[in-house]
Amino acid sequence: MIRVYGECRKGLVRKLNEDYIYVSNNPYFILADGMGGYKGGQIASRIAVESAKDFFKETPQVSVSEEVMKKSILYANKIILEQKKDYPNLNQMGSTLITVALNKDKIYWAHVGDSRIYYFKNGILKQITEDHSFVMNLLKKGKITIDEAKKHPRRNEITRAVGINEDLNVDTGEIRLEKNSVILICSDGLTGMLEDYTINKVLSEYKFNTDENLKNCAEKLMELVYDAGASDNISLILISYEND
């Protein structure tokens, strides 16, 4: 059995909510975090999610694969680039994008940017995606430490996004779900405020055997983000899996 809960809220600093999510009873889940100046990010994230959603409407669930997930992001990229040609005042807009599809006991995913997918089971939280960011590149080269990355002046600069270039490299993967496992999809409005060990601690406090517990867990994470200052907008999608 699958349970799903999503939240998308404006933080305490920014005037506009540039995050956008899609959560439904069908097997597709989408999250985007936009960028691009006045209203640009808000528009980009909406177009990204709606374009991916339109793509999936034409995709039978049985055909879901990593390649299909990649195409969902490339399609959204194409649509945003077309919109930018028609509206030059939005030429700076772009967005992170995560698309996730469920097929039986497997999750297929694709992503660009620094929004994240985590897998949680038996008290252990594992980051599945790799951030496409300036500081991640420095970390991989050993030029800065994790602590330095958290304070780096360019820590919010991403190196991949939909709506920037026609040639877009998309990361993809699949996850085999185990009984009582949880998938967390989130924007950096969550991970920029809460350390992984804090997120892990919160997830460990809940049993995800009811819709209410799933919602309460999401609300707790949101509460902690606001307590920490909520400098960015916050989006998250929780997916729990129980093998009947």
Coordinates of N, CA and C in Angstrom, one line a residue, residues 3-219:
R3 N 1.1 5.4 0.6 CA 0.5 6.6 1.2 C 1.3 7.8 0.7
V4 N 0.7 8.9 0.4 CA 1.4 10.1 -0.1 C 0.9 11.3 0.6
Y5 N 1.8 12.2 0.9 CA 1.4 13.5 1.4 C 2.4 14.6 0.9
G6 N 1.9 15.7 0.4 CA 2.8 16.8 -0.1 C 2.4 18.1 0.5
E7 N 3.4 19.0 0.7 CA 3.3 20.3 1.2 C 4.1 21.3 0.4
C8 N 3.6 22.5 0.1 CA 4.4 23.5 -0.6 C 4.0 24.8 0.0
R9 N 5.0 25.4 0.7 CA 4.7 26.7 1.4 C 5.7 27.8 1.2
K10 N 5.2 29.0 1.3 CA 6.1 30.1 1.2 C 6.9 30.3 2.5
G11 N 8.2 30.6 2.4 CA 9.0 30.8 3.6 C 8.7 32.2 4.3
L12 N 9.6 32.6 5.2 CA 9.4 33.8 5.9 C 10.1 35.0 5.3
V13 N 10.9 34.8 4.3 CA 11.7 35.9 3.7 C 11.3 36.3 2.3
R14 N 11.1 35.4 1.4 CA 10.8 35.7 0.0 C 9.3 36.1 -0.1
K15 N 9.1 37.0 -1.1 CA 7.7 37.5 -1.3 C 6.9 36.5 -2.1
L16 N 7.5 35.8 -3.0 CA 6.8 34.8 -3.8 C 7.2 33.4 -3.5
N17 N 6.3 32.5 -3.7 CA 6.6 31.1 -3.6 C 7.0 30.6 -4.9
E18 N 8.3 30.3 -5.1 CA 8.8 29.8 -6.4 C 8.9 28.3 -6.5
D19 N 8.4 27.6 -5.5 CA 8.3 26.1 -5.5 C 6.9 25.7 -6.1
Y20 N 6.9 24.5 -6.6 CA 5.6 24.0 -7.2 C 5.7 22.5 -7.1
I21 N 4.6 21.8 -6.7 CA 4.6 20.4 -6.6 C 3.4 19.8 -7.3
Y22 N 3.4 18.5 -7.6 CA 2.3 17.8 -8.1 C 2.2 16.5 -7.4
V23 N 1.1 16.3 -6.7 CA 0.9 15.1 -5.9 C -0.5 14.6 -6.2
S24 N -0.7 13.3 -6.5 CA -2.1 12.8 -6.7 C -2.1 11.3 -6.4
N25 N -3.2 10.7 -6.7 CA -3.4 9.3 -6.5 C -2.8 8.5 -7.7
N26 N -2.4 9.2 -8.7 CA -1.8 8.4 -9.8 C -0.3 8.2 -9.5
P27 N 0.4 7.5 -10.3 CA 1.7 7.1 -9.9 C 2.8 8.1 -10.1
Y28 N 2.5 9.3 -10.4 CA 3.5 10.3 -10.7 C 3.6 11.4 -9.7
F29 N 4.8 11.9 -9.3 CA 5.0 12.9 -8.4 C 6.1 13.8 -8.9
I30 N 5.9 15.2 -8.8 CA 6.8 16.1 -9.4 C 7.0 17.3 -8.4
L31 N 8.3 17.8 -8.4 CA 8.6 18.9 -7.6 C 9.6 19.8 -8.3
A32 N 9.4 21.1 -8.2 CA 10.3 22.1 -8.9 C 10.5 23.3 -8.0
D33 N 11.7 23.8 -8.1 CA 12.1 25.0 -7.4 C 12.6 26.0 -8.4
G34 N 11.9 27.1 -8.6 CA 12.2 28.0 -9.7 C 13.2 29.1 -9.3
M35 N 13.7 29.8 -10.4 CA 14.6 30.9 -10.2 C 14.4 31.8 -11.4
G36 N 14.9 33.0 -11.3 CA 14.9 33.9 -12.4 C 14.3 35.3 -12.2
G37 N 14.5 35.9 -11.1 CA 14.0 37.3 -10.9 C 12.6 37.4 -10.7
Y38 N 12.0 38.6 -10.8 CA 10.7 38.9 -10.5 C 9.7 38.0 -11.2
K39 N 9.0 37.2 -10.5 CA 8.0 36.2 -11.0 C 8.5 35.2 -11.9
G40 N 9.8 35.3 -12.4 CA 10.4 34.3 -13.3 C 10.4 32.9 -12.7
G41 N 10.9 32.8 -11.4 CA 11.0 31.5 -10.8 C 9.7 30.9 -10.5
Q42 N 8.7 31.7 -10.1 CA 7.4 31.2 -9.9 C 6.8 30.6 -11.2
I43 N 7.0 31.3 -12.3 CA 6.4 30.9 -13.5 C 7.2 29.6 -14.0
A44 N 8.5 29.6 -13.9 CA 9.3 28.5 -14.4 C 8.9 27.2 -13.7
S45 N 8.8 27.3 -12.3 CA 8.5 26.0 -11.6 C 7.1 25.5 -12.0
R46 N 6.2 26.4 -12.2 CA 4.8 26.0 -12.6 C 4.8 25.3 -14.0
I47 N 5.5 26.0 -14.9 CA 5.6 25.4 -16.3 C 6.3 24.1 -16.2
A48 N 7.4 24.0 -15.4 CA 8.1 22.7 -15.4 C 7.2 21.6 -14.9
V49 N 6.5 21.8 -13.8 CA 5.7 20.8 -13.3 C 4.5 20.4 -14.2
E50 N 3.8 21.5 -14.7 CA 2.7 21.2 -15.6 C 3.1 20.5 -16.9
S51 N 4.3 20.9 -17.4 CA 4.8 20.3 -18.6 C 5.1 18.8 -18.4
A52 N 5.7 18.5 -17.3 CA 6.0 17.1 -17.0 C 4.7 16.3 -16.7
K53 N 3.8 17.0 -16.1 CA 2.5 16.3 -15.9 C 1.8 16.0 -17.2
D54 N 1.8 16.9 -18.1 CA 1.3 16.7 -19.4 C 2.0 15.5 -20.2
F55 N 3.3 15.5 -20.0 CA 4.0 14.4 -20.6 C 3.6 13.0 -20.1
F56 N 3.4 13.0 -18.8 CA 3.0 11.7 -18.2 C 1.6 11.3 -18.5
K57 N 0.7 12.2 -18.8 CA -0.6 11.9 -19.2 C -0.7 11.1 -20.5
E58 N 0.4 11.3 -21.3 CA 0.5 10.5 -22.6 C 1.3 9.3 -22.5
T59 N 1.8 9.0 -21.2 CA 2.7 7.8 -21.0 C 2.0 6.7 -20.2
P60 N 1.8 5.6 -20.8 CA 1.2 4.4 -20.0 C 2.1 4.1 -18.9
Q61 N 1.5 3.7 -17.7 CA 2.3 3.4 -16.6 C 3.2 2.2 -16.8
V62 N 2.7 1.3 -17.6 CA 3.5 0.0 -17.9 C 4.8 0.3 -18.6
S63 N 4.9 1.5 -19.3 CA 6.1 1.8 -20.0 C 7.1 2.7 -19.2
V64 N 6.9 2.9 -18.0 CA 7.8 3.7 -17.1 C 9.2 3.1 -17.1
S65 N 10.2 3.9 -17.3 CA 11.6 3.5 -17.2 C 12.4 4.7 -16.9
E66 N 13.7 4.5 -16.7 CA 14.6 5.6 -16.5 C 14.6 6.5 -17.7
E67 N 14.6 5.9 -18.9 CA 14.6 6.7 -20.1 C 13.3 7.6 -20.2
V68 N 12.2 7.0 -19.9 CA 10.9 7.8 -19.9 C 11.0 9.0 -18.9
M69 N 11.6 8.7 -17.7 CA 11.7 9.8 -16.7 C 12.6 10.9 -17.3
K70 N 13.7 10.5 -17.9 CA 14.6 11.5 -18.5 C 13.9 12.4 -19.5
K71 N 13.1 11.7 -20.4 CA 12.3 12.4 -21.4 C 11.3 13.4 -20.8
S72 N 10.8 13.1 -19.6 CA 9.8 14.0 -19.0 C 10.5 15.3 -18.6
I73 N 11.7 15.3 -18.2 CA 12.5 16.5 -17.8 C 12.9 17.2 -19.1
L74 N 13.3 16.5 -20.1 CA 13.7 17.1 -21.4 C 12.5 17.8 -22.0
Y75 N 11.4 17.2 -21.9 CA 10.2 17.9 -22.4 C 9.9 19.2 -21.7
A76 N 9.9 19.2 -20.4 CA 9.7 20.4 -19.6 C 10.8 21.4 -20.0
N77 N 12.0 21.0 -20.2 CA 13.1 21.9 -20.6 C 12.7 22.6 -21.9
K78 N 12.2 21.8 -22.9 CA 11.8 22.3 -24.2 C 10.7 23.3 -24.1
I79 N 9.7 23.1 -23.3 CA 8.6 24.0 -23.1 C 9.0 25.3 -22.5
I80 N 9.8 25.3 -21.5 CA 10.3 26.5 -20.9 C 11.1 27.3 -21.8
L81 N 12.0 26.7 -22.6 CA 12.8 27.4 -23.6 C 11.9 28.1 -24.6
E82 N 10.8 27.4 -25.0 CA 9.9 28.0 -26.0 C 9.2 29.2 -25.4
Q83 N 8.8 29.1 -24.1 CA 8.2 30.2 -23.4 C 9.1 31.4 -23.3
K84 N 10.4 31.2 -23.1 CA 11.3 32.3 -23.0 C 11.5 33.1 -24.3
K85 N 11.4 32.4 -25.4 CA 11.4 33.0 -26.7 C 10.3 34.0 -26.9
D86 N 9.1 33.6 -26.4 CA 7.9 34.4 -26.5 C 7.8 35.5 -25.5
Y87 N 8.5 35.4 -24.4 CA 8.5 36.4 -23.3 C 9.9 36.8 -22.9
P88 N 10.5 37.7 -23.6 CA 11.9 38.1 -23.3 C 12.1 38.6 -21.9
N89 N 11.1 39.1 -21.3 CA 11.3 39.6 -19.9 C 11.5 38.5 -18.9
L90 N 11.2 37.2 -19.4 CA 11.4 36.1 -18.5 C 12.7 35.2 -18.9
N91 N 13.6 35.9 -19.6 CA 14.7 35.2 -20.2 C 15.7 34.6 -19.1
Q92 N 15.5 35.0 -17.9 CA 16.4 34.5 -16.8 C 15.8 33.3 -16.1
M93 N 14.6 32.9 -16.4 CA 13.9 31.9 -15.6 C 14.4 30.5 -15.9
G94 N 14.4 29.7 -14.9 CA 14.7 28.3 -14.9 C 14.3 27.6 -13.7
S95 N 14.5 26.3 -13.6 CA 14.0 25.6 -12.4 C 14.7 24.3 -12.2
T96 N 14.8 23.9 -10.9 CA 15.2 22.5 -10.6 C 13.9 21.7 -11.0
L97 N 14.1 20.4 -11.2 CA 13.0 19.6 -11.4 C 13.3 18.1 -11.1
I98 N 12.4 17.5 -10.3 CA 12.4 16.1 -10.0 C 11.1 15.5 -10.5
T99 N 11.2 14.4 -11.2 CA 10.0 13.6 -11.6 C 10.2 12.2 -11.0
V100 N 9.1 11.7 -10.4 CA 9.2 10.4 -9.8 C 8.0 9.6 -10.3
A101 N 8.1 8.3 -10.6 CA 7.0 7.5 -11.0 C 7.1 6.1 -10.3
L102 N 6.0 5.7 -9.8 CA 5.9 4.4 -9.1 C 5.3 3.4 -10.0
N103 N 6.0 2.2 -10.0 CA 5.5 1.1 -10.8 C 5.7 -0.2 -9.9
K104 N 4.6 -0.6 -9.3 CA 4.6 -1.8 -8.4 C 5.5 -1.4 -7.2
D105 N 6.6 -2.2 -7.1 CA 7.5 -1.9 -5.9 C 8.8 -1.2 -6.3
K106 N 8.7 -0.5 -7.4 CA 9.9 0.3 -7.8 C 9.5 1.8 -8.0
I107 N 10.5 2.6 -7.7 CA 10.4 4.1 -8.0 C 11.4 4.4 -9.1
Y108 N 10.9 5.0 -10.1 CA 11.9 5.5 -11.2 C 11.9 7.0 -11.0
W109 N 13.1 7.6 -11.2 CA 13.2 9.1 -10.9 C 14.2 9.7 -11.9
A110 N 14.0 11.0 -12.1 CA 15.0 11.8 -12.9 C 15.1 13.2 -12.2
H111 N 16.2 13.8 -12.3 CA 16.4 15.1 -11.7 C 17.5 16.0 -12.2
V112 N 17.3 17.3 -12.1 CA 18.3 18.3 -12.4 C 18.2 19.4 -11.3
G113 N 19.3 19.9 -10.8 CA 19.3 20.9 -9.8 C 19.7 20.4 -8.4
D114 N 19.3 21.2 -7.4 CA 19.7 20.8 -6.0 C 18.5 20.4 -5.2
S115 N 17.3 20.2 -5.8 CA 16.2 19.5 -5.0 C 16.7 18.1 -4.8
R116 N 16.1 17.4 -3.8 CA 16.6 16.1 -3.5 C 15.6 15.0 -3.4
I117 N 16.1 13.7 -3.5 CA 15.3 12.6 -3.2 C 16.1 11.8 -2.1
Y118 N 15.4 11.4 -1.0 CA 15.9 10.6 0.0 C 15.2 9.3 0.2
Y119 N 15.9 8.3 0.6 CA 15.2 7.0 0.9 C 15.5 6.7 2.4
F120 N 14.4 6.4 3.1 CA 14.4 6.1 4.6 C 13.9 4.8 4.9
K121 N 14.7 4.0 5.7 CA 14.2 2.7 6.1 C 15.0 2.3 7.4
N122 N 14.3 1.8 8.3 CA 14.9 1.3 9.6 C 15.8 2.3 10.2
G123 N 15.3 3.5 10.3 CA 16.1 4.6 11.0 C 17.3 5.1 10.2
I124 N 17.4 4.8 9.0 CA 18.6 5.2 8.2 C 18.1 6.0 7.0
L125 N 18.6 7.3 6.9 CA 18.2 8.2 5.8 C 19.4 8.2 4.8
K126 N 19.1 8.0 3.5 CA 20.1 8.0 2.5 C 19.7 9.0 1.4
Q127 N 20.6 9.9 1.0 CA 20.4 10.8 -0.1 C 20.6 10.0 -1.4
I128 N 19.6 10.0 -2.3 CA 19.6 9.3 -3.5 C 20.2 10.1 -4.7
T129 N 19.8 11.3 -4.7 CA 20.2 12.2 -5.8 C 21.5 13.0 -5.4
E130 N 22.2 13.5 -6.4 CA 23.4 14.3 -6.1 C 23.1 15.7 -6.6
D131 N 23.4 16.7 -5.7 CA 23.1 18.1 -6.1 C 23.9 18.5 -7.3
H132 N 23.3 19.2 -8.2 CA 24.0 19.8 -9.3 C 24.2 21.3 -9.0
S133 N 25.3 21.5 -8.3 CA 25.6 22.8 -7.7 C 27.0 23.2 -7.8
F134 N 27.3 24.5 -7.7 CA 28.7 24.9 -7.7 C 29.5 24.4 -6.5
V135 N 28.9 24.4 -5.3 CA 29.6 23.9 -4.2 C 29.8 22.4 -4.2
M136 N 28.9 21.6 -4.8 CA 29.1 20.2 -4.9 C 30.3 19.9 -5.8
N137 N 30.4 20.7 -6.9 CA 31.6 20.5 -7.8 C 32.9 20.7 -7.0
L138 N 32.9 21.7 -6.1 CA 34.1 22.0 -5.3 C 34.3 20.9 -4.3
L139 N 33.3 20.4 -3.7 CA 33.4 19.3 -2.8 C 34.0 18.0 -3.4
K140 N 33.5 17.7 -4.6 CA 33.9 16.5 -5.3 C 35.4 16.6 -5.7
K141 N 35.9 17.8 -5.9 CA 37.3 18.0 -6.2 C 38.2 18.2 -5.0
G142 N 37.5 18.1 -3.8 CA 38.3 18.2 -2.6 C 38.8 19.6 -2.2
K143 N 38.2 20.6 -2.9 CA 38.6 22.0 -2.7 C 38.0 22.7 -1.5
I144 N 36.9 22.2 -1.0 CA 36.3 22.7 0.2 C 35.7 21.6 1.1
T145 N 35.5 21.9 2.3 CA 34.9 20.9 3.2 C 33.4 21.0 3.2
I146 N 32.7 20.1 3.9 CA 31.2 20.2 4.0 C 30.8 21.4 4.8
D147 N 31.5 21.7 5.8 CA 31.2 22.9 6.6 C 31.4 24.1 5.8
E148 N 32.5 24.2 5.0 CA 32.7 25.4 4.2 C 31.6 25.5 3.1
A149 N 31.2 24.4 2.6 CA 30.1 24.4 1.6 C 28.8 25.0 2.1
K150 N 28.5 24.8 3.4 CA 27.3 25.3 4.0 C 27.3 26.8 4.1
K151 N 28.5 27.4 4.1 CA 28.6 28.8 4.3 C 29.1 29.5 3.1
H152 N 29.4 28.8 2.0 CA 30.0 29.4 0.8 C 29.0 30.4 0.2
P153 N 29.6 31.5 -0.3 CA 28.7 32.6 -0.8 C 28.0 32.2 -2.1
R154 N 28.4 31.1 -2.8 CA 27.8 30.6 -4.0 C 27.1 29.3 -3.7
R155 N 26.7 29.0 -2.5 CA 26.1 27.7 -2.1 C 24.8 27.5 -2.8
N156 N 24.1 28.6 -3.2 CA 22.7 28.4 -3.8 C 22.8 28.4 -5.3
E157 N 24.0 28.4 -5.9 CA 24.1 28.4 -7.3 C 24.1 27.0 -7.9
I158 N 23.1 26.7 -8.8 CA 23.0 25.4 -9.4 C 23.6 25.4 -10.7
T159 N 24.1 24.2 -11.1 CA 24.8 24.0 -12.4 C 23.9 23.4 -13.5
R160 N 22.8 22.8 -13.1 CA 21.8 22.3 -14.1 C 20.4 22.7 -13.7
A161 N 19.6 23.0 -14.7 CA 18.2 23.4 -14.5 C 17.5 23.3 -15.8
V162 N 16.2 23.1 -15.7 CA 15.4 23.2 -16.9 C 15.2 24.6 -17.3
G163 N 15.2 24.9 -18.6 CA 15.0 26.3 -19.1 C 16.2 27.1 -19.4
I164 N 17.4 26.5 -19.3 CA 18.6 27.2 -19.5 C 19.3 26.9 -20.8
N165 N 19.5 25.6 -21.1 CA 20.1 25.2 -22.3 C 19.3 24.0 -23.0
E166 N 19.4 24.0 -24.3 CA 18.8 22.8 -25.0 C 19.5 21.5 -24.6
D167 N 20.8 21.6 -24.5 CA 21.6 20.4 -24.1 C 21.6 20.3 -22.6
L168 N 20.8 19.3 -22.1 CA 20.7 19.2 -20.7 C 21.0 17.8 -20.2
N169 N 21.9 17.6 -19.3 CA 22.3 16.3 -18.8 C 21.4 16.0 -17.6
V170 N 20.6 14.9 -17.7 CA 19.6 14.5 -16.7 C 20.1 13.3 -15.9
D171 N 20.1 13.3 -14.6 CA 20.4 12.1 -13.8 C 19.1 11.3 -13.7
T172 N 19.3 10.0 -13.7 CA 18.1 9.1 -13.5 C 18.5 7.9 -12.6
G173 N 17.5 7.2 -12.2 CA 17.8 6.0 -11.4 C 16.5 5.3 -11.0
E174 N 16.6 4.2 -10.3 CA 15.5 3.5 -9.8 C 15.8 3.0 -8.4
I175 N 14.7 2.8 -7.6 CA 14.8 2.4 -6.3 C 13.8 1.3 -6.1
R176 N 14.3 0.1 -5.6 CA 13.3 -0.9 -5.2 C 12.9 -0.7 -3.8
L177 N 11.6 -0.5 -3.6 CA 11.0 -0.2 -2.3 C 10.9 -1.5 -1.5
E178 N 11.2 -1.3 -0.2 CA 11.1 -2.4 0.8 C 10.0 -2.0 1.7
K179 N 9.5 -3.1 2.4 CA 8.4 -2.9 3.4 C 8.7 -1.8 4.4
N180 N 7.8 -0.9 4.6 CA 7.9 0.2 5.6 C 9.0 1.2 5.3
S181 N 9.2 1.4 4.0 CA 10.2 2.4 3.6 C 9.5 3.6 3.2
V182 N 10.3 4.7 3.1 CA 9.7 6.1 2.9 C 10.6 6.8 1.9
I183 N 10.0 7.4 0.9 CA 10.7 8.3 0.0 C 10.4 9.8 0.3
L184 N 11.4 10.6 0.5 CA 11.2 12.0 0.7 C 11.8 12.8 -0.5
I185 N 10.9 13.6 -1.1 CA 11.3 14.5 -2.2 C 11.2 15.9 -1.6
C186 N 12.2 16.7 -1.8 CA 12.2 18.0 -1.2 C 13.0 19.1 -1.9
S187 N 12.6 20.3 -1.7 CA 13.4 21.4 -2.3 C 14.5 21.8 -1.2
D188 N 15.4 22.7 -1.6 CA 16.5 23.1 -0.7 C 16.0 24.0 0.4
G189 N 14.7 24.4 0.3 CA 14.1 25.2 1.4 C 14.1 24.3 2.7
L190 N 14.0 23.0 2.5 CA 14.0 22.1 3.6 C 15.5 21.7 4.0
T191 N 16.3 21.3 3.1 CA 17.6 20.8 3.4 C 18.6 22.0 3.7
G192 N 18.2 23.2 3.2 CA 19.1 24.3 3.6 C 18.9 24.8 5.0
M193 N 17.8 24.4 5.6 CA 17.5 24.7 7.0 C 17.7 23.6 8.0
L194 N 17.5 22.4 7.5 CA 17.7 21.2 8.4 C 18.8 20.3 8.0
E195 N 19.6 19.9 8.9 CA 20.7 18.9 8.6 C 20.0 17.5 8.4
D196 N 20.7 16.7 7.7 CA 20.2 15.3 7.4 C 19.9 14.6 8.7
Y197 N 20.7 14.8 9.7 CA 20.5 14.0 10.9 C 19.2 14.5 11.6
T198 N 18.8 15.7 11.4 CA 17.6 16.2 12.0 C 16.4 15.6 11.2
I199 N 16.5 15.6 9.9 CA 15.4 15.0 9.1 C 15.3 13.5 9.5
N200 N 16.4 12.8 9.6 CA 16.4 11.4 10.0 C 15.7 11.2 11.3
K201 N 16.0 12.1 12.3 CA 15.5 12.0 13.6 C 13.9 12.1 13.6
V202 N 13.5 13.1 12.8 CA 12.0 13.3 12.7 C 11.3 12.1 12.0
L203 N 11.9 11.6 10.9 CA 11.3 10.4 10.3 C 11.3 9.2 11.2
S204 N 12.3 9.1 12.0 CA 12.4 8.0 12.9 C 11.3 8.0 14.0
E205 N 10.7 9.1 14.3 CA 9.7 9.3 15.3 C 8.3 8.8 14.9
Y206 N 8.1 8.5 13.6 CA 6.8 8.2 13.1 C 6.7 6.8 12.5
K207 N 5.5 6.2 12.7 CA 5.2 5.0 12.0 C 4.3 5.5 10.8
F208 N 4.5 5.1 9.6 CA 3.8 5.6 8.5 C 2.7 4.7 8.0
N209 N 2.0 4.2 9.0 CA 0.9 3.3 8.8 C -0.5 3.9 8.6
T210 N -0.5 5.3 8.8 CA -1.8 6.0 8.6 C -1.5 7.3 7.8
D211 N -2.5 7.8 7.1 CA -2.4 9.1 6.4 C -2.1 10.2 7.4
E212 N -2.7 10.1 8.5 CA -2.5 11.2 9.5 C -1.0 11.2 10.0
N213 N -0.4 10.1 10.2 CA 1.0 10.1 10.6 C 1.9 10.7 9.6
L214 N 1.6 10.4 8.3 CA 2.4 10.9 7.2 C 2.3 12.5 7.2
K215 N 1.1 13.0 7.4 CA 0.8 14.4 7.4 C 1.5 15.0 8.6
N216 N 1.4 14.4 9.8 CA 2.0 14.9 11.0 C 3.5 15.0 10.9
C217 N 4.1 14.0 10.2 CA 5.6 14.0 10.0 C 6.0 15.2 9.1
A218 N 5.2 15.4 8.0 CA 5.5 16.6 7.2 C 5.3 17.9 7.9
E219 N 4.3 18.0 8.7 CA 4.0 19.2 9.5 C 5.2 19.4 10.5

